[in-house]
Coordinates of C-alpha atoms and ligand atoms in Angstrom, one line a residue:
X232 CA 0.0 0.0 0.0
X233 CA 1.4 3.7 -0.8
X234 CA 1.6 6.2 1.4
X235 CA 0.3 9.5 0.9
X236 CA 1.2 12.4 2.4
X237 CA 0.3 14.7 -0.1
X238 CA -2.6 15.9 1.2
X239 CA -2.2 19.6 0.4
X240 CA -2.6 19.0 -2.8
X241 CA -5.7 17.0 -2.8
X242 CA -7.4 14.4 -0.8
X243 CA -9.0 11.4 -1.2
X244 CA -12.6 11.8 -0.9
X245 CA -14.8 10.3 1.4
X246 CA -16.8 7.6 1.1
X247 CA -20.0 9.2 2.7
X248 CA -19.6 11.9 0.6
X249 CA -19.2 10.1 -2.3
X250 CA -22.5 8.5 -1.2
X251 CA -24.0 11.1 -0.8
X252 CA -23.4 12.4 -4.1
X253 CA -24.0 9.2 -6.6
X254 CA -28.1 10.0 -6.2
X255 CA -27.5 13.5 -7.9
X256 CA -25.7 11.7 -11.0
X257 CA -28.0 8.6 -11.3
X258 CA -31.9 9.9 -9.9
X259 CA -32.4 13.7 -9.1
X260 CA -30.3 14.6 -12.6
X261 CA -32.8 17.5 -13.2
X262 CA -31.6 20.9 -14.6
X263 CA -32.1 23.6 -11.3
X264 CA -33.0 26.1 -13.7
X265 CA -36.0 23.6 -14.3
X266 CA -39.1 25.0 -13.7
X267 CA -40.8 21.6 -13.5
X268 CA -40.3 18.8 -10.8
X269 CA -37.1 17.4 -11.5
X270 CA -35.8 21.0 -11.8
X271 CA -37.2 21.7 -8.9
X272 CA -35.8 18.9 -6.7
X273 CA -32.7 19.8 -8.3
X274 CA -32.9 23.7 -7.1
X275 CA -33.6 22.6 -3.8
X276 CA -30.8 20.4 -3.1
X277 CA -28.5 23.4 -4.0
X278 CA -30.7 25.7 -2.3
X279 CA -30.1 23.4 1.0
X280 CA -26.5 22.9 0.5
X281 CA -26.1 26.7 0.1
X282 CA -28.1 27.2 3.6
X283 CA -26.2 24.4 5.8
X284 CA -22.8 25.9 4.3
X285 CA -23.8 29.7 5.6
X286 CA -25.3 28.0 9.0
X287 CA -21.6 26.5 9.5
X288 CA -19.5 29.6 8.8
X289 CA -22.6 31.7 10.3
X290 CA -22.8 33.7 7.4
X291 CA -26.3 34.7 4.6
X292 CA -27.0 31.9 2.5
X293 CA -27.1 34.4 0.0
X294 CA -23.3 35.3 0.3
X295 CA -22.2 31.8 -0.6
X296 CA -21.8 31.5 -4.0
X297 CA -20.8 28.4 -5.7
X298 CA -18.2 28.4 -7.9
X299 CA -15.5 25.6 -9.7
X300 CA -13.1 25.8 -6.9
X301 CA -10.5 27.9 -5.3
X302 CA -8.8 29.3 -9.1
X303 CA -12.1 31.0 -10.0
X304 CA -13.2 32.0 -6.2
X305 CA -9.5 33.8 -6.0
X306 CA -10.0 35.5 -9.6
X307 CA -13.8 36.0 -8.7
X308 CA -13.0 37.7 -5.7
X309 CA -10.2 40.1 -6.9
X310 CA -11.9 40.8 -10.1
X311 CA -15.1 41.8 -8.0
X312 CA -12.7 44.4 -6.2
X313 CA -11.3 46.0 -9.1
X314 CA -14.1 45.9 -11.4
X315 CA -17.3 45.9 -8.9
X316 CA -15.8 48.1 -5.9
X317 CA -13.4 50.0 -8.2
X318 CA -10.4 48.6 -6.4
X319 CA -7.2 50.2 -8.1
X320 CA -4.5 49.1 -5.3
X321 CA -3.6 45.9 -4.1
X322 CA -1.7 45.0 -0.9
X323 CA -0.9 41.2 -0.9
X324 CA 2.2 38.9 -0.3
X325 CA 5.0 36.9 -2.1
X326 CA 3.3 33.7 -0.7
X327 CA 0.1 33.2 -2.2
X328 CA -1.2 31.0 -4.2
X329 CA -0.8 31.9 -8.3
X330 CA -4.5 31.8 -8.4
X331 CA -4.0 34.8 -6.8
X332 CA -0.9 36.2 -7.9
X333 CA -0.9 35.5 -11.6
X334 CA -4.8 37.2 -11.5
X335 CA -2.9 40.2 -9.6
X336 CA -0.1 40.5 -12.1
X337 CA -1.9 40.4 -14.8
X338 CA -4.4 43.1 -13.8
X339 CA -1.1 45.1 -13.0
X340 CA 0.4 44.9 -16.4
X341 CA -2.6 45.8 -18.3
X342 CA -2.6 49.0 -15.7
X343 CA -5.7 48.3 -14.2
X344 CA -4.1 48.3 -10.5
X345 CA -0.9 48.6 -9.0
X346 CA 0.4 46.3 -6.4
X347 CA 2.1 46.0 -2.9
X348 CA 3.6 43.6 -1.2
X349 CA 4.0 43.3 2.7
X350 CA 7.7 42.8 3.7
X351 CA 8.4 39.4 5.4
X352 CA 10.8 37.6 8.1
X353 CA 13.2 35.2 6.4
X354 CA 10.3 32.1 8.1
X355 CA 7.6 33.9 6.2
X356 CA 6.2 35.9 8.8
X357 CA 4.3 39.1 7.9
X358 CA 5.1 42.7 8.8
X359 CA 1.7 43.5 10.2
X360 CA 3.2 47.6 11.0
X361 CA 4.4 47.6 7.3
X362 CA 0.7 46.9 6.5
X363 CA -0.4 49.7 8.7
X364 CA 1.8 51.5 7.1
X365 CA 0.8 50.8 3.4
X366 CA -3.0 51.4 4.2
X367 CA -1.9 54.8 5.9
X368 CA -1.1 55.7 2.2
X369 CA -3.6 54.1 0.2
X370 CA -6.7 53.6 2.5
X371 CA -9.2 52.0 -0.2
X372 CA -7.3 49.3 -1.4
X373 CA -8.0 45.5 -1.4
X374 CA -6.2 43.7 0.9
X375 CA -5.5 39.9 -0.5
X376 CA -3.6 37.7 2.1
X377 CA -4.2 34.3 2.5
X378 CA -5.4 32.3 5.9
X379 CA -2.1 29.3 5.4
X380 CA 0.2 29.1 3.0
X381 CA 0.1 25.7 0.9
X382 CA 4.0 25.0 0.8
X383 CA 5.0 26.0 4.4
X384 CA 1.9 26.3 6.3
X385 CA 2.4 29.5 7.6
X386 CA -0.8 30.7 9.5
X387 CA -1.7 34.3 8.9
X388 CA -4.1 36.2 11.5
X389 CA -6.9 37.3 9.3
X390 CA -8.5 38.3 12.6
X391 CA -6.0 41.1 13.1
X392 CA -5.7 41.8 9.1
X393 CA -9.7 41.7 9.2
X394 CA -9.8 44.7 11.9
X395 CA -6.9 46.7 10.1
X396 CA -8.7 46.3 7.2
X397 CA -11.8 47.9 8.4
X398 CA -10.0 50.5 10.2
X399 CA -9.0 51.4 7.1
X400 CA -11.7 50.8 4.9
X401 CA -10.2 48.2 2.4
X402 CA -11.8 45.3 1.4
X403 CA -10.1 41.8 2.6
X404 CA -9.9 38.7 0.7
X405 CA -8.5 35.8 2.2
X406 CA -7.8 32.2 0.6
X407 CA -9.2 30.2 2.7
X408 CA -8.4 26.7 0.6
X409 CA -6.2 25.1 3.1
X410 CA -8.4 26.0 5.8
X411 CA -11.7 25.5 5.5
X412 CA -12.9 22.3 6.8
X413 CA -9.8 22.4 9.2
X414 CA -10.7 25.1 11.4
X415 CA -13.7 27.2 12.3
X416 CA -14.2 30.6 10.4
X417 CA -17.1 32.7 12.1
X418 CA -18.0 35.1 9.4
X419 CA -19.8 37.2 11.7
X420 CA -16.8 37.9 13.8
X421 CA -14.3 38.2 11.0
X422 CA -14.0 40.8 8.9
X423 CA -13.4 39.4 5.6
X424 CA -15.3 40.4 2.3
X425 CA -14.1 37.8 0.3
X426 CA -13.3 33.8 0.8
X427 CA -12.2 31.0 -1.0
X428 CA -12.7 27.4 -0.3
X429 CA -12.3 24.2 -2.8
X430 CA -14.0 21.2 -1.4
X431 CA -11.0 18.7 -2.6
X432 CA -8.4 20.2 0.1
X433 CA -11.0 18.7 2.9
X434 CA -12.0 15.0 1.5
X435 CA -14.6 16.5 -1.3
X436 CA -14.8 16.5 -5.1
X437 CA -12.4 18.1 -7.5
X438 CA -14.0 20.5 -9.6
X439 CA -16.2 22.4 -6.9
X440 CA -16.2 24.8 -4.1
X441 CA -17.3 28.0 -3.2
X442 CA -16.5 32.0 -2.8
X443 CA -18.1 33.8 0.1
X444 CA -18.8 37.3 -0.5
X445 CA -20.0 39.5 2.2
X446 CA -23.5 41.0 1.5
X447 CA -23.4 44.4 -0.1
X448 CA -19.9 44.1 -1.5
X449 CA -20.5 44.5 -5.4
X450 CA -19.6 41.6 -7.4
X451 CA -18.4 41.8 -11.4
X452 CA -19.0 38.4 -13.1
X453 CA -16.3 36.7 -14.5
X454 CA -17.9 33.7 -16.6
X455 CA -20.5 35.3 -18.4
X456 CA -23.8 33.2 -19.6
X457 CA -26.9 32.1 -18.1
X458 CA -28.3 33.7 -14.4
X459 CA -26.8 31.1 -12.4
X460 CA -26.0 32.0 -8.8
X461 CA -27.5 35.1 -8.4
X462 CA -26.6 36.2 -12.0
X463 CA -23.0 36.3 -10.9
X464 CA -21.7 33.1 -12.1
X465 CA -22.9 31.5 -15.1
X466 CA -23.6 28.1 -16.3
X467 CA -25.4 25.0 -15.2
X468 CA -24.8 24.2 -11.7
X469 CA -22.5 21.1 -10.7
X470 CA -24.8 20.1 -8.2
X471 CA -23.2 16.6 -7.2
X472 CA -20.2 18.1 -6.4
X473 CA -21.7 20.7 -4.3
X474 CA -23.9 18.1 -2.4
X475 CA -20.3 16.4 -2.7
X476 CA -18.6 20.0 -0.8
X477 CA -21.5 19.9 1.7
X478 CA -21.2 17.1 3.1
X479 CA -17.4 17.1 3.3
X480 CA -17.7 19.9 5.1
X481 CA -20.4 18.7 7.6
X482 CA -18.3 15.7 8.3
X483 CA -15.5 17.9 8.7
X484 CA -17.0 20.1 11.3
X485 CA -18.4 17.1 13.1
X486 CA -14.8 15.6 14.3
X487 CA -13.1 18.9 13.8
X488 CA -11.4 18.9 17.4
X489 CA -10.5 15.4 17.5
X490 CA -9.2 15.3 13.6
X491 CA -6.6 19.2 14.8
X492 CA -5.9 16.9 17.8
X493 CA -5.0 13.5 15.4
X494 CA -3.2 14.7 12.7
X495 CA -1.3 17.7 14.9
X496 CA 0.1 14.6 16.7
X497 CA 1.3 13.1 13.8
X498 CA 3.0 16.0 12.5
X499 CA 4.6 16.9 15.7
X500 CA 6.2 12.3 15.8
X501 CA 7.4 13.9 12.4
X502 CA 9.4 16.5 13.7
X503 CA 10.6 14.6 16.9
X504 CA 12.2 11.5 14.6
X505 CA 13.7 13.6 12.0
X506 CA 15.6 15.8 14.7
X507 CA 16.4 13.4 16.5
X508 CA 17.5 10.7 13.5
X509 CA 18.5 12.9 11.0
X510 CA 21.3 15.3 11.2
X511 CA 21.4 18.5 8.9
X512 CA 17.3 18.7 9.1
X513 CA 15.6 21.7 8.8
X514 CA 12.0 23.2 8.8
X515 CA 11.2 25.9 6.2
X516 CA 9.1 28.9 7.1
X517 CA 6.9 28.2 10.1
X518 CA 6.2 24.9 9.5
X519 CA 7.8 23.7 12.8
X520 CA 6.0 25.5 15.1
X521 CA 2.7 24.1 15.8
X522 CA 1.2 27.5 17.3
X523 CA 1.8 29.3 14.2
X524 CA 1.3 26.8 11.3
X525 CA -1.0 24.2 9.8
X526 CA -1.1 21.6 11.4
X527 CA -1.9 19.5 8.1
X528 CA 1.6 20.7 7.0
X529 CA 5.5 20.3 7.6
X530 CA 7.7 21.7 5.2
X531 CA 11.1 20.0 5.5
X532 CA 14.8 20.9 4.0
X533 CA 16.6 17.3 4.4
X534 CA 20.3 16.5 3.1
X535 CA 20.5 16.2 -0.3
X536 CA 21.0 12.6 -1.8
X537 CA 23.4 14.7 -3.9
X538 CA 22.5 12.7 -7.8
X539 CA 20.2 14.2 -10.5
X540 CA 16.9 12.6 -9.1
X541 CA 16.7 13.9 -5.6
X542 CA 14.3 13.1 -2.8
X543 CA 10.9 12.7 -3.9
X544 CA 11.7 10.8 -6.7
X545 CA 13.6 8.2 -4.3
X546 CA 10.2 8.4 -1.9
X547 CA 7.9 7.9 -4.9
X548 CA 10.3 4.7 -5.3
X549 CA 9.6 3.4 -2.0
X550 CA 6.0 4.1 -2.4
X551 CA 5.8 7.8 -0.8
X552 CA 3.6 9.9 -2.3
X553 CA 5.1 13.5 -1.0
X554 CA 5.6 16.8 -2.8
X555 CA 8.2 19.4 -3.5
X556 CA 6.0 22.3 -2.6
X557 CA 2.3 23.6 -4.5
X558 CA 1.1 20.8 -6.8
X559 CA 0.0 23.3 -9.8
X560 CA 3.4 24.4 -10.3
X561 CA 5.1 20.8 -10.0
X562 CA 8.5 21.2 -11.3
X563 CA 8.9 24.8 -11.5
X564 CA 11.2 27.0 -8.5
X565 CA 8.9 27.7 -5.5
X566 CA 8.2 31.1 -5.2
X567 CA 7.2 30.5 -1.5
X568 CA 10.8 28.9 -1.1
X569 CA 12.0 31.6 -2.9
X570 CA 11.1 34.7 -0.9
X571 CA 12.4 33.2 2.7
X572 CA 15.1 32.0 3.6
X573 CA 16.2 28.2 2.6
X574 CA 19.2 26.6 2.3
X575 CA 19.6 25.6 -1.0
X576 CA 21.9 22.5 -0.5
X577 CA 19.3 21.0 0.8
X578 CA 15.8 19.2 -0.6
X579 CA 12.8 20.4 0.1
X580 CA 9.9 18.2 0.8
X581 CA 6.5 19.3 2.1
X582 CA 5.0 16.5 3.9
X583 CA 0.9 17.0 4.1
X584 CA -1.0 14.9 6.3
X585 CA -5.1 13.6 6.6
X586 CA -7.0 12.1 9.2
X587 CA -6.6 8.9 7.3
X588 CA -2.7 8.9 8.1
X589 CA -1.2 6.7 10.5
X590 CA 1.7 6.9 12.9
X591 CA 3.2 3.8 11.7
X592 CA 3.1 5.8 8.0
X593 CA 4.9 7.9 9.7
X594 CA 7.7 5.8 10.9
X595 CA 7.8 4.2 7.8
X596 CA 8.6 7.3 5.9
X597 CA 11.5 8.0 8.6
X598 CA 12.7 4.0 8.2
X599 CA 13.1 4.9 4.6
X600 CA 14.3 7.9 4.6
X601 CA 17.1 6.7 6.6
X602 CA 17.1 3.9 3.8
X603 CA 18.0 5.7 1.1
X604 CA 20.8 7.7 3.0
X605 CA 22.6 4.4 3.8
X606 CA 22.2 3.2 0.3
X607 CA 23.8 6.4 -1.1
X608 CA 26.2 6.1 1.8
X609 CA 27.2 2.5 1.0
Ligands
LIG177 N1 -5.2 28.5 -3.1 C1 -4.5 27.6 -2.4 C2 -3.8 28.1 -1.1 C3 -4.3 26.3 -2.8 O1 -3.6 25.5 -2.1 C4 -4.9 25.9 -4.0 C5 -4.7 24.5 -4.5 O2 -3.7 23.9 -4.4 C6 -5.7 26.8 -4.7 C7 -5.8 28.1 -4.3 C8 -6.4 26.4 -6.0 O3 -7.6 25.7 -5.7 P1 -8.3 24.7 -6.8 O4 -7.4 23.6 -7.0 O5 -9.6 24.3 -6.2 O6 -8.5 25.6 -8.0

């Protein structure tokens, strides 16, 4: 059996809600735009989903808008900002996700906007008085800083950005993809405008997941078409996979203490063995301090094995399934590794973990790793 600790990238889905889901393929297949029966079973369904998703973050239902994941929630939400609220300055970070910072650079070189970034520590840790400082000279911007980063975990406190950006009147989105479904977000209490979740980072389908925008904020459509979702997102919804994203995030919330509790465990064995068995091992970013991190993610710089095809092509050997950093840009330089500091003699592996691991997994990855050192060695 293969091990997989790539859970940052995606996770396996769960068989409840893949259960949960096969009716809306095989019986209730009805259009929701449907005016008759079947359509109206359909609309319903999605209608409930959207409610139980608003009752768990306490948010509207009507600020929950469904959407193909957390690419077009990121886009959705900063294209609202510039083109709905009339956004034309963006404070942000070297860490986020491209979904973000591709959508942000190539606003900035058509000249719709221009862009900030928030100076960092060499673990990734933000300024917050250098973003006091950058709204004291351009109040009414849109503040686009994500909740954890996908490569080293680093936890950002949207609570604190939230009230800054209120203070100052900008608009916050946050990317809430490797979040949501792994802590609690009270929408009522934070002041966010804009979030993203994708139901396949929290044991949902690919393909589905949802932007929250807060009521009043104006929205400017980005797939243009039918009057799907409130007019602001065209096309015929994919209601499976949002009975899919539902559920996942019911069970989710369900065992949400014990699963922090589980999997935090696991990654903190991680750390303990690899200090402890092997020398030269370092933690990139945060990613070692379980206060300030995810705890779904350790971002490791091991020894290199020192020939062409590196670490996680010697893991993938011994049936590891582990990751050099964000999935989408597999092969290319991190840019998250690149802004902090790293040593580059080493390899860097991000190890991502599920409630589905197991310590013994996790000795097994130690057992060999220490493996393919002696082999090299020998
Ligand atoms: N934002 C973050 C932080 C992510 O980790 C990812 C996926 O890896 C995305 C956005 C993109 O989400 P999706 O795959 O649903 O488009």
């Amino acid at each position: 059996m293969r091990i997989y600790l790539d859970n940052a990238a995606t996770t396996p889905i769960d068989t409840e809600v893949f259960n949960a889901m096969t009716p809306y393929l095989l019986n209730y297949f009805g259009n929701p735009s449907s005016l008759h029966q079947q359509g109206r079973e359909a609309r319903k369904a999605i209608e409930d989903c959207r409610a139980s998703i608003a009752e768990l973050l306490n948010a509207s239902p009507e600020e929950i808008i469904f959407i193909s994941g957390g690419t077009e929630a990121d886009n959705t939400a900063i294209f609202s900002a510039v083109y709905g609220e009339g956004i034309k300055h963006v404070i942000t970070t070297r860490f986020e996700h491209h979904a973000v910072l591709h959508t942000l650079e190539s606003l900035q070189a058509k000249g719709v906007i221009t862009v900030s970034f928030i100076k960092h520590d060499d673990k990734g840790l933000l300024d917050i008085a250098h973003l006091i400082e950058l709204l004291q000279e351009s109040p009414r911007s849109l503040v686009s800083v994500m909740h954890a980063n996908n490569e080293i975990g680093n936890l950002n406190d949207i609570e604190i950005i939230g009230e800054l950006c209120e203070r100052y009147n900008a608009l916050f989105h946050t990317d809430t993809v490797q979040t949501i479904g792994h802590y609690r977000h009270d929408l009522q209490k934070l002041k966010i405008h804009f979030l993203a979740a994708s139901a396949h980072k929290f044991h949902g389908p690919k393909g589905v997941g949802f932007l929250f925008c807060r009521k009043g904020v104006k929205l400017s459509q980005l797939i243009h078409g039918g009057g799907q979702e409130g007019r602001l997102r065209a096309g015929t919804e994919n209601i499976h996979g949002i009975v899919g994203l539902t559920k996942a995030l019911q069970i989710a919330y369900r065992h949400l203490n014990k699963h922090q509790q589980y999997i935090q465990s696991l990654k903190s064995y991680m750390i303990e063995r690899l200090i402890s068995e092997v020398p030269g091992v370092i933690f990139n970013g945060n990613s070692a301090n379980n206060n300030g991190s995810l705890y779904t993610v350790l971002n490791v710089g091991l020894p290199s094995v020192g020939y062409s095809r590196g670490l996680l092509e010697c893991f993938d050997e011994h049936g590891i399934s582990v990751s050099g950093g964000s999935a989408c840009s597999s092969g290319a330089a991190s840019h998250v590794l690149q802004a902090i500091l790293t040593d580059v003699t080493k390899d860097n592996i991000r190890f991502s973990f599920s409630k589905l691991n197991t310590r013994a997994e996790i000795d097994k990855v130690i057992d060999a790793l220490i493996n393919i050192y002696q082999t090299i060695a020998a």
